[in-house]
Short mmCIF file of C-alpha atoms in Angstrom, two decimals:
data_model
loop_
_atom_site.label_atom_id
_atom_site.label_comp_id
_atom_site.label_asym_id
_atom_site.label_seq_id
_atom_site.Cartn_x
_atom_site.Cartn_y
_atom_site.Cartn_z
CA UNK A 35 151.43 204.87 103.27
CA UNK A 36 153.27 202.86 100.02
CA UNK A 37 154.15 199.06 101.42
CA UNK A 38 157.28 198.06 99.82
CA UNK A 39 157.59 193.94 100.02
CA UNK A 40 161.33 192.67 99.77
CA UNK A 41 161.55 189.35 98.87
CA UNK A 42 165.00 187.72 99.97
CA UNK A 43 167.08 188.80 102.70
CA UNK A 44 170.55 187.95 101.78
CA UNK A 45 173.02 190.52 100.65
CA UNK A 46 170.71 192.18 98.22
CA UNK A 47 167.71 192.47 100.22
CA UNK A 48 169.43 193.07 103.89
CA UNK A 49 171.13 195.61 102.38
CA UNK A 50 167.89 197.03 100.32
CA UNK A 51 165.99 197.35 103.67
CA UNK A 52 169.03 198.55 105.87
CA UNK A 53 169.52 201.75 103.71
CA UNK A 54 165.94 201.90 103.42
CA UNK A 55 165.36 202.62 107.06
CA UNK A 56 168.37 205.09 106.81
CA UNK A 57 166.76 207.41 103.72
CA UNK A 58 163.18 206.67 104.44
CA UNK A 59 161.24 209.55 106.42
CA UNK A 60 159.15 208.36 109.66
CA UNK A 61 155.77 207.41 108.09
CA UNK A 62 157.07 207.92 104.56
CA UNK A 63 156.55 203.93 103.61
CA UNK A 64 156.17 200.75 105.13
CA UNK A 65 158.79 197.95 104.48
CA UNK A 66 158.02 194.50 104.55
CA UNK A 67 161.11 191.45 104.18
CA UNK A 68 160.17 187.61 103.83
CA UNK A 69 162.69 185.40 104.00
CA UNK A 70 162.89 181.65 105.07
CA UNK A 71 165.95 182.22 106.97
CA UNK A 72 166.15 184.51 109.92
CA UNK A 73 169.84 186.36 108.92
CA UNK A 74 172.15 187.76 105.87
CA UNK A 75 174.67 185.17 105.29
CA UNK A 76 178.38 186.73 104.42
CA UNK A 77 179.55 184.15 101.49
CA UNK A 78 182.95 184.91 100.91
CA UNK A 79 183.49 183.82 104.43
CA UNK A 80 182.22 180.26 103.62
CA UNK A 81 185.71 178.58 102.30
CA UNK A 82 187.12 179.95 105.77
CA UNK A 83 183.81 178.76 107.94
CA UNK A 84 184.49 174.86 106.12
CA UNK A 85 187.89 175.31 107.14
CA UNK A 86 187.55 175.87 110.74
CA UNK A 87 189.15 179.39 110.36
CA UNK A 88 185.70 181.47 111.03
CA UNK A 89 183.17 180.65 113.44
CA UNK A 90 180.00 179.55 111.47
CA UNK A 91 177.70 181.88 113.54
CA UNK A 92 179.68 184.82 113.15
CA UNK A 93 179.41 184.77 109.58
CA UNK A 94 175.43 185.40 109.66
CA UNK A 95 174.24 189.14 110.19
CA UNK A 96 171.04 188.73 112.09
CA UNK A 97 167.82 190.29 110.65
CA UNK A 98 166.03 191.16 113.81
CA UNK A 99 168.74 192.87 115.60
CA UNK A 100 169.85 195.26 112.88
CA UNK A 101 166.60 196.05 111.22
CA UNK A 102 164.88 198.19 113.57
CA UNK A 103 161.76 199.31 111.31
CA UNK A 104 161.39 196.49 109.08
CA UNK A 105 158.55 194.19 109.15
CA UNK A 106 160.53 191.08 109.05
CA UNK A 107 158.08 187.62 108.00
CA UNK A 108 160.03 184.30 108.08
CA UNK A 109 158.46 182.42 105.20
CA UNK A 110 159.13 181.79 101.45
CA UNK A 111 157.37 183.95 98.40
CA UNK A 112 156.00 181.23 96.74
CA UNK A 113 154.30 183.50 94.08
CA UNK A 114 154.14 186.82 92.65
CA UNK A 115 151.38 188.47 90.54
CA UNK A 116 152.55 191.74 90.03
CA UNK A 117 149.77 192.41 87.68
CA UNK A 118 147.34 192.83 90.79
CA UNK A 119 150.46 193.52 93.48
CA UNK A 120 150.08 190.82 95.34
CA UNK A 121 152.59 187.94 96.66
CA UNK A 122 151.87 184.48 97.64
CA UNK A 123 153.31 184.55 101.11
CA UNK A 124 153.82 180.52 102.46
CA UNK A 125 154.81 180.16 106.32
CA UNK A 126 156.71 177.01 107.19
CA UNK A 127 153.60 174.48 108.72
CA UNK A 128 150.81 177.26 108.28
CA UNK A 129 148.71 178.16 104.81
CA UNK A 130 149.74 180.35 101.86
CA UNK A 131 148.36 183.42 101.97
CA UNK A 132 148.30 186.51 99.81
CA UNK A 133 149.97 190.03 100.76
CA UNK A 134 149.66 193.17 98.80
CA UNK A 135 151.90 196.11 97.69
CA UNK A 136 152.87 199.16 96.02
CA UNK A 137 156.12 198.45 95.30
CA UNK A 138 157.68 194.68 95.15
CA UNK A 139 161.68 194.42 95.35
CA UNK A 140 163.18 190.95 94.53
CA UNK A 141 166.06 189.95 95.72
CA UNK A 142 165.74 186.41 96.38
CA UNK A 143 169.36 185.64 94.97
CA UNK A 144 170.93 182.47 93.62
CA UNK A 145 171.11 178.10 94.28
CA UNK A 146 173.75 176.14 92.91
CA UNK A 147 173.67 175.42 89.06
CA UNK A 148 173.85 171.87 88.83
CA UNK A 149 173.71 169.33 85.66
CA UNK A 150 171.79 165.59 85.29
CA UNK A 151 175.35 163.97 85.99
CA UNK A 152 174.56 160.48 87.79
CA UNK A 153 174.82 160.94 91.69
CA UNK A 154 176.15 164.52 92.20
CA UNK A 155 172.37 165.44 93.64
CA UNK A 156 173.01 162.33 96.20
CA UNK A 157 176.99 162.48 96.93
CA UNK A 158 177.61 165.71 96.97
CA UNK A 159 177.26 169.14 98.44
CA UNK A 160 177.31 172.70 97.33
CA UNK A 161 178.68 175.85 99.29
CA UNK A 162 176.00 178.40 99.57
CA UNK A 163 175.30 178.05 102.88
CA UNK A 164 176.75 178.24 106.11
CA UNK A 165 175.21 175.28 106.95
CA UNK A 166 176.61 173.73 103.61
CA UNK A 167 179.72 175.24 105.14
CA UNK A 168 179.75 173.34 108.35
CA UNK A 169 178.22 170.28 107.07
CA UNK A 170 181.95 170.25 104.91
CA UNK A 171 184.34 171.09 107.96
CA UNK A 172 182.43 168.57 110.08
CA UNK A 173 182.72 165.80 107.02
CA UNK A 174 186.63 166.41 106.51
CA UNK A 175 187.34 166.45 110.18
CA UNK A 176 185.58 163.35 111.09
CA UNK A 177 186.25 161.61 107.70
CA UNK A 178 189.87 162.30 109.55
CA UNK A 179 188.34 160.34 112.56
CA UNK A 180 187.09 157.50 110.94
CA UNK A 181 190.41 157.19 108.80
CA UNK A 182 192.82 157.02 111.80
CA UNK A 183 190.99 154.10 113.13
CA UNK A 184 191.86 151.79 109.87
CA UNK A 185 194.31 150.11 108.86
CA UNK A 186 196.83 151.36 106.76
CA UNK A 187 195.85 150.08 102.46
CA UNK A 188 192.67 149.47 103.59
CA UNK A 189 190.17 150.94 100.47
CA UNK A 190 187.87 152.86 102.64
CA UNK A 191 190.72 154.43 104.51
CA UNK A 192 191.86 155.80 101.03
CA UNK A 193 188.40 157.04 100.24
CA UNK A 194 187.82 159.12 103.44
CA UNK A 195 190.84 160.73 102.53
CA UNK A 196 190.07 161.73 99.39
CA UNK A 197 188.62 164.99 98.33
CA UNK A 198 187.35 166.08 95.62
CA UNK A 199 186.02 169.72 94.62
CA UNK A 200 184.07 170.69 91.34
CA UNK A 201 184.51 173.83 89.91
CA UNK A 202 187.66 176.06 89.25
CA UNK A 203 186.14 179.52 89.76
CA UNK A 204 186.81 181.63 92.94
CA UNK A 205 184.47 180.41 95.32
CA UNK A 206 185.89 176.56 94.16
CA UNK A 207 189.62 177.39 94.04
CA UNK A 208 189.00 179.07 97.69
CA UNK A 209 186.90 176.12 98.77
CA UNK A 210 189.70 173.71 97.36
CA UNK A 211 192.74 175.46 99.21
CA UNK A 212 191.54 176.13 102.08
CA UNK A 213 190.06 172.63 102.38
CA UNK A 214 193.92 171.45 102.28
CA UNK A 215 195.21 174.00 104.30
CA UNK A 216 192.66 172.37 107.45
CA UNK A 217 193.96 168.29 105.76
CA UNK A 218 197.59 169.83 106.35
CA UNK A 219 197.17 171.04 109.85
CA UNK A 220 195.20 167.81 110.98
CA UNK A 221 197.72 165.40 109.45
CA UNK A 222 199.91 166.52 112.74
CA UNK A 223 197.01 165.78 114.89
CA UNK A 224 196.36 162.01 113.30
CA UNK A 225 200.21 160.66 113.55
CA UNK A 226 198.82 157.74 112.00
CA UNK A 227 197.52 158.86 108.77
CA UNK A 228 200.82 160.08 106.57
CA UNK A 229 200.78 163.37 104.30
CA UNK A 230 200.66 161.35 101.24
CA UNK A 231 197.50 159.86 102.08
CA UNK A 232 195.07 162.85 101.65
CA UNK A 233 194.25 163.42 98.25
CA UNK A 234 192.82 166.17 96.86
CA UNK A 235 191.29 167.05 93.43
CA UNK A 236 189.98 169.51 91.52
CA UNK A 237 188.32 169.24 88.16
CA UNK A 238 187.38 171.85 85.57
CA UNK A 239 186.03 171.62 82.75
CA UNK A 240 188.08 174.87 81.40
CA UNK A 241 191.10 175.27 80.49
CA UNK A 242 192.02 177.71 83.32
CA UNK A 243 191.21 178.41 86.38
CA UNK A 244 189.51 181.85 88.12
CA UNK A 245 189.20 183.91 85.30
CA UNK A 246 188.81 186.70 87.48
CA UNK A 247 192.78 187.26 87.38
CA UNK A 248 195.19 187.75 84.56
CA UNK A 249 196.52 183.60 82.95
CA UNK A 250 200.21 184.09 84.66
CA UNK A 251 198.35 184.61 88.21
CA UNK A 252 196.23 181.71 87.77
CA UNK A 253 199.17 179.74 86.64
CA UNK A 254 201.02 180.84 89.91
CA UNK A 255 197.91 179.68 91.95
CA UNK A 256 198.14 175.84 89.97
CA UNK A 257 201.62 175.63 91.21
CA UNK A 258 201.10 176.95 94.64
CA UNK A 259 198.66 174.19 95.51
CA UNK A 260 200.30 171.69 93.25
CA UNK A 261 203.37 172.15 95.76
CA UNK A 262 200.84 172.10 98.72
CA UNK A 263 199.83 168.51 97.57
CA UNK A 264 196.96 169.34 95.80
CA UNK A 265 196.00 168.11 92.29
CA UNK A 266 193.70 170.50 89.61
CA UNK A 267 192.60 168.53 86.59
CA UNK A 268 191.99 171.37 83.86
CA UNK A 269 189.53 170.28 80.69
CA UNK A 270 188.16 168.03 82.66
CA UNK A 271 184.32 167.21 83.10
CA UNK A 272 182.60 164.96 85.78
CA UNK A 273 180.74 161.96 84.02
CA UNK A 274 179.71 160.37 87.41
CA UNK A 275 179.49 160.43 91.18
CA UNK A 276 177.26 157.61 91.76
CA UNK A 277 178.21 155.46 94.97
CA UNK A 278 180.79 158.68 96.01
CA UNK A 279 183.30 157.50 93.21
CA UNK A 280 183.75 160.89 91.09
CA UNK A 281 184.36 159.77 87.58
CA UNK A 282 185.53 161.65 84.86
CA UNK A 283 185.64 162.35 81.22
CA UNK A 284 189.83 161.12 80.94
CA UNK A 285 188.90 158.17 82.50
CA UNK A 286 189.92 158.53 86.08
CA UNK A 287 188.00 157.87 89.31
CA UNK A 288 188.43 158.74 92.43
CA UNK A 289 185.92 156.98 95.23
CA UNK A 290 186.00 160.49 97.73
CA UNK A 291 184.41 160.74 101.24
CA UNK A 292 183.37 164.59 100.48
CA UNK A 293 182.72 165.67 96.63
CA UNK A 294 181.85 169.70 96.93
CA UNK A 295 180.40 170.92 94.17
CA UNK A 296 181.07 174.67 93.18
CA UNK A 297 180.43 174.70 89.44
CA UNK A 298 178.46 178.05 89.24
CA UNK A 299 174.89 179.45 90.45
CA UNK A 300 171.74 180.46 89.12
CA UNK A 301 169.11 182.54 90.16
CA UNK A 302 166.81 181.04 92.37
CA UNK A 303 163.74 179.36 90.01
CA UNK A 304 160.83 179.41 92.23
CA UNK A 305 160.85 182.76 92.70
CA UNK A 306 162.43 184.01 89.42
CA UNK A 307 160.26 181.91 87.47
CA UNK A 308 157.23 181.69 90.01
CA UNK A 309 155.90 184.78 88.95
CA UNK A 310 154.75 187.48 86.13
CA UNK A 311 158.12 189.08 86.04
CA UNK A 312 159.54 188.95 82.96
CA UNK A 313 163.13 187.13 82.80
CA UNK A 314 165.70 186.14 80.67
CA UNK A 315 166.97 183.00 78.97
CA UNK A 316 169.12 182.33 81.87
CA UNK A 317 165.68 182.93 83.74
CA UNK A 318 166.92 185.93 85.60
CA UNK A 319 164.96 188.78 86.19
CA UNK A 320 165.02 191.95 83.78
CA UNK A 321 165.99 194.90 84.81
CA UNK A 322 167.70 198.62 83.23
CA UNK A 323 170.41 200.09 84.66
CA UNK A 324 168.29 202.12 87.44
CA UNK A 325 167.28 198.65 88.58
CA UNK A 326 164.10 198.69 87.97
CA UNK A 327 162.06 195.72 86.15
CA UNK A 328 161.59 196.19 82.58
CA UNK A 329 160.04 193.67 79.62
CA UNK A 330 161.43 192.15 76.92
CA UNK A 331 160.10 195.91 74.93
CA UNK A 332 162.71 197.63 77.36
CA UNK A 333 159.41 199.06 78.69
CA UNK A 334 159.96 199.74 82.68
CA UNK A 335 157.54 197.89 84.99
CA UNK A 336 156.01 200.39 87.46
CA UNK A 337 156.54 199.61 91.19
CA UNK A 338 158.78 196.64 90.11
CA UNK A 339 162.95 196.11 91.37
CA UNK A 340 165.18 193.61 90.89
CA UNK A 341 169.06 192.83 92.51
CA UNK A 342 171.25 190.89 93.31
CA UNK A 343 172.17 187.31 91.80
CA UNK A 344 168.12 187.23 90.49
CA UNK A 345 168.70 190.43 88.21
CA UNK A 346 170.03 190.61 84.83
CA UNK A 347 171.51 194.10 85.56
CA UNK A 348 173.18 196.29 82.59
CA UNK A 349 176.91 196.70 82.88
CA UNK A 350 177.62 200.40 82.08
CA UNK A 351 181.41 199.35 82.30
CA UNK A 352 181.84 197.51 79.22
CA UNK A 353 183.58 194.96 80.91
CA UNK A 354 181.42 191.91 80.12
CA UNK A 355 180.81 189.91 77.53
CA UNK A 356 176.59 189.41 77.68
CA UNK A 357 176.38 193.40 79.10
CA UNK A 358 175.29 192.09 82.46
CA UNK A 359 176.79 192.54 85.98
CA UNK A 360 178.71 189.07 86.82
CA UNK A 361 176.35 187.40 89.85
CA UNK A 362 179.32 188.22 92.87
CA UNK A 363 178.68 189.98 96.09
CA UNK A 364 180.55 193.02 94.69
CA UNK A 365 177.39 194.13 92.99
CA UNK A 366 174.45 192.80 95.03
CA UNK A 367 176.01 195.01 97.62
CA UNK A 368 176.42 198.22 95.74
CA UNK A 369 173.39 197.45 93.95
CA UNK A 370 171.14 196.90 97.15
CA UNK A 371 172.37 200.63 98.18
CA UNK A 372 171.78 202.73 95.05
CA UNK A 373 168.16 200.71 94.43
CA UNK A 374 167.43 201.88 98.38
CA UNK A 375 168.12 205.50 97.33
CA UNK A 376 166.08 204.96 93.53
CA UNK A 377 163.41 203.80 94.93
CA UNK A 378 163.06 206.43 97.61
CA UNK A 379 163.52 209.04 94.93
CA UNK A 380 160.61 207.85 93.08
CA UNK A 381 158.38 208.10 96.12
CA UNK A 382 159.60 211.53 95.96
CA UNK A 383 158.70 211.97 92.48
CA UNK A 384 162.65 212.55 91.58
CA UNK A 385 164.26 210.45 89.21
CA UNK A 386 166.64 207.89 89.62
CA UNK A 387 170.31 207.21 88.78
CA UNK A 388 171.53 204.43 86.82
CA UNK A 389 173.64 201.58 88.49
CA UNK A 390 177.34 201.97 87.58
CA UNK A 391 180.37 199.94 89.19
CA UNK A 392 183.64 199.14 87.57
CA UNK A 393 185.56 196.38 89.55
CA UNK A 394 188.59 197.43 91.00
CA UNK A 395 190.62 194.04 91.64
CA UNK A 396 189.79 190.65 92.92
CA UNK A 397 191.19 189.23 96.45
CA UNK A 398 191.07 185.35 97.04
CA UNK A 399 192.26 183.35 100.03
CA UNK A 400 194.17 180.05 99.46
CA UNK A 401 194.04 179.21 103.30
CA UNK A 402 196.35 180.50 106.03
CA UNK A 403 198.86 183.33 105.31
CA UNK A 404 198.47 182.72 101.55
CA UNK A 405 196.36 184.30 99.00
CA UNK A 406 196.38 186.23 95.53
CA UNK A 407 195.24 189.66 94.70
CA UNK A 408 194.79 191.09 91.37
CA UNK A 409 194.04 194.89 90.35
CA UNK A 410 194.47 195.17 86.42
CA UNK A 411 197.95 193.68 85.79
CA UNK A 412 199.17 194.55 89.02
CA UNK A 413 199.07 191.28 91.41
CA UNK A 414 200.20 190.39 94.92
CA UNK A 415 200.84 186.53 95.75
CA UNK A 416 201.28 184.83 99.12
CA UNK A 417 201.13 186.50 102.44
CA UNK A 418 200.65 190.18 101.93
CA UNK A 419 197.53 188.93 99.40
CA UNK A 420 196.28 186.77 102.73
CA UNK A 421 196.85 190.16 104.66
CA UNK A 422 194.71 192.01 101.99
CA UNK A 423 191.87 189.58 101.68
CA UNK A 424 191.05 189.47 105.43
CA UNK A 425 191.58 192.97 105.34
CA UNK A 426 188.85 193.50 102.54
CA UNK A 427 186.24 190.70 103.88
CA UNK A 428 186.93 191.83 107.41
CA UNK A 429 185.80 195.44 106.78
CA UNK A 430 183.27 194.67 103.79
CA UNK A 431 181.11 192.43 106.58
CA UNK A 432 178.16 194.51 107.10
CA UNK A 433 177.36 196.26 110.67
CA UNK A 434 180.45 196.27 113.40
CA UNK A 435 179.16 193.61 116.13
CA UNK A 436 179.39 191.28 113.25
CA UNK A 437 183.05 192.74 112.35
CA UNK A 438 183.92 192.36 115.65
CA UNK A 439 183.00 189.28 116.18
CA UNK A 440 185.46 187.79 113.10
CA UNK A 441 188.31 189.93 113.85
CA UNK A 442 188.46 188.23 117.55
CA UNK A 443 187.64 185.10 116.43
CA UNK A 444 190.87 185.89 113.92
CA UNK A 445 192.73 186.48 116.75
CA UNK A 446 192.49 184.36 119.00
CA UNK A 447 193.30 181.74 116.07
CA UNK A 448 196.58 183.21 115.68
CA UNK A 449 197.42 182.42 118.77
CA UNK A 450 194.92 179.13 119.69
CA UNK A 451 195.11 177.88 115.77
CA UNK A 452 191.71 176.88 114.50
CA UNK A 453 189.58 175.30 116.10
CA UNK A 454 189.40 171.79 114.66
CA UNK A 455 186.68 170.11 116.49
CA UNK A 456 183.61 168.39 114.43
CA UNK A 457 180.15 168.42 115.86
CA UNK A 458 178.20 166.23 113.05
CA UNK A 459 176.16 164.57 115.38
CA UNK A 460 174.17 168.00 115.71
CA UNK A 461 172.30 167.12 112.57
CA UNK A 462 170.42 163.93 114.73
CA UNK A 463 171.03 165.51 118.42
CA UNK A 464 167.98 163.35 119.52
CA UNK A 465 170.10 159.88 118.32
CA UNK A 466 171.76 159.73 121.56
CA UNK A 467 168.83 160.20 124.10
CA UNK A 468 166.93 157.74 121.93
CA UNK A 469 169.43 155.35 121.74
CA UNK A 470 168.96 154.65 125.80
CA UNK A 471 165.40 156.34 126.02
CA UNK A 472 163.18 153.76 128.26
CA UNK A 473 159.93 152.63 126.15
CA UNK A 474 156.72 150.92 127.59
CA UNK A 475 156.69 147.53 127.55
CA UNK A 476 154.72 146.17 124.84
CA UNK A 477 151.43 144.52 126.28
CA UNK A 478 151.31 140.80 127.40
CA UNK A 479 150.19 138.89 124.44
CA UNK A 480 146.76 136.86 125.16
CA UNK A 481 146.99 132.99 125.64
CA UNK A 482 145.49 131.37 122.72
CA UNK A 483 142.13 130.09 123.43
CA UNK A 484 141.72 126.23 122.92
CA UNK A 485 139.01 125.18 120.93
CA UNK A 486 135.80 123.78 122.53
CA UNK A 487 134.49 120.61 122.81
CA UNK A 488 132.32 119.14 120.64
CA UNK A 489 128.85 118.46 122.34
CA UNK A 490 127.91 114.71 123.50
CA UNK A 491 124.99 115.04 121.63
CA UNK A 492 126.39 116.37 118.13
CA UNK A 493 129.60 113.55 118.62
CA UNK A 494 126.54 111.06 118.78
CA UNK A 495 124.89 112.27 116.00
CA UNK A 496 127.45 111.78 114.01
#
């Protein structure tokens, strides 16, 4: 029986194995998933989870409770020599060891593209994570906390109330709005901290933001949040963020309590690059349009898949300007399911079909009951685009106990408002029972011996 190794189980790879066990025959091949993390996180749901909207663990599809007949290993793929089939397989405390296969599928995804700029690796924190996610809802709410207990003028009081976000993509302009959509609704919680207080920026180093939509719907979104008290700095680069004070290329600063940084991805390097696969300059992972690996010869790799944010995968559209599928959740998705059904037709001996997916429109929230959507030139703005994009992300989340699960927690926020309560302390929960832990006492120190006497007979001697 083939062994098929998936390695990665975020959207590509839950996906990949979840429509595996769906076209596979009983006994027809034996899927294997490694993944450091035990569930498929849903990422467009992160700007809502960091704003209190979504509950973190309801935005996480667990891997043993929807993949029946998958051999699921929680470790990282630290190697891959595809030349032999075999994968370096390293459990978190235990040794590496190696694991063989017929056919390897890699779909290990993307980490946040970063650049040497002076304290953004200490001050600041990406959002591709849910625990990225909370770590940002917990930071605003109790930078909130700490804020309230100040005096007015004072300079750290202004710094935990500023903001700043890097990046004017989607996933930043999201992050940014709906960041001061949860500042808005806690200013009436904090009487003593004043609107005017909480600053937030944006910089980009583009002259526009989300190029997703058409310029006059991106304009619209600039004045949106520049009414909702929020400041985007276009052409704009960040020069420094040591100490937490974001500098930048104009010659601003802005000392900030929570600098998120959402200035692009790229595909994960230690797996990408950890292997014999052959990749790209942008070190993703080769592929044709079938999804299957190919060389730099356009020479297909037997028993060899890529997806996902990892793959450079053709776009038969057009639409692009490098000919590659954008890395978005769109096509990890749609890609996961048609590489399922290729690679079961080539354990069939049948061929397979090329991967082919022309976007239809783009959907962003900008926190409660306001959003934009975009479909060609036709665009919706404000709350009927809100209405659309929970409507899209509530039915795109994969398997219905998860669906469930966000469409009551969206609920009972419309009646119970979000839940703004901070729980930071969870990253040390053993601070507190160590702070009044009782310790043995240290043992009794020894009383210093005096020194002895010198003999009669050696004092008359001398």
């Amino acid at each position: 029986m083939p062994k098929i190794l998936i390695v990665g189980g975020g959207y590509a790879g839950f996906y990949t194995a979840w429509k595996l066990e769906k076209h596979l025959r009983r006994g027809e091949a034996e899927v294997v998933m490694v993944d450091p993390l035990p569930y498929m996180t849903y990422l467009p749901f992160l700007p809502e989870v960091a704003a209190g909207s979504i509950e973190a663990r309801h935005t996480v599809v667990s891997h043993r409770r929807h993949l029946k007949r998958t051999t699921l290993i929680t470790a990282k793929v630290t190697g891959i020599d595809h030349a032999n089939k075999t994968a370096t397989i390293s459990p978190e405390g235990g040794e590496p060891y190696e694991m063989t296969y017929d056919h390897i599928v890699v779909t290990a995804g993307s980490v946040s593209r970063t650049f040497p700029i002076p304290g953004i690796a200490e001050n600041a924190v990406g959002l591709k994570s849910v625990e990225e996610a909370v770590y940002v809802r917990d930071t605003l709410i109790s930078n909130f906390e700490k804020a309230s207990a100040l005096p007015a003028g004072d300079p750290l009081r202004q710094r935990l109330l500023t903001t700043v976000v890097v990046g004017g993509g989607f996933a930043g302009i999201e992050t940014f709005a709906e960041l001061r959509s949860l500042a808005s609704s806690l200013v009436g919680k904090y009487p003593e901290i004043s609107f005017e207080e909480t600053q937030f920026h944006l910089i980009e180093a583009m002259g526009r933001i989300m190029p997703e939509v058409s310029l006059p719907t991106s304009e619209w979104v600039l004045k949106d949040l520049a009414q909702r008290g929020a400041n985007v700095h276009l052409e704009t680069q960040v020069t420094s963020a040591v100490d937490g004070i974001v500098e930048t290329s104009t010659g601003e600063s802005y000392p900030s309590g929570l600098i998120v940084w959402t200035a692009g991805v790229m595909a994960n390097p230690t797996v990408a690059r950890g292997g014999d696969l052959p990749t790209e300059p942008r070190g993703r992972i080769t592929t044709q349009a079938d999804l299957r690996v190919v060389d730099a010869d356009k020479n297909v790799i037997e028993g060899a898949w890529a997806a996902g944010d990892i793959a450079a995968v053709p776009d038969k559209t057009g639409g692009l300007p490098d000919g590659t599928c954008v890395p978005n959740a769109q096509h990890a998705v749609r890609q996961a399911k048609r590489l399922a059904k290729n690679l079961v037709a080539v354990l069939r001996g049948e061929q397979p079909v090329d991967y082919f997916h022309k976007n239809l429109g783009a959907v962003a929230g900008l926190g409660l009951y306001d959003g934009v959507f975009q479909s060609g030139k036709f665009a919706i703005k404000g709350f009927f685009a809100w209405v659309a994009h929970r409507g899209y992300h509530g039915l795109a989340m994969p398997t219905w106990e998860r669906k469930w699960r966000v469409l009551w927690g969206w609920w009972h926020n419309l009646w119970l408002g979000r839940d703004t309560v901070q729980l930071k302390a969870v990253t040390q929960p053993r601070a507190f029972f160590e702070a009044y832990a009782s310790r043995p006492k240290p043992p009794a120190a020894e009383a210093p011996v005096a020194p002895a006497e010198k003999a009669p007979v050696e004092a008359a001697a001398k």
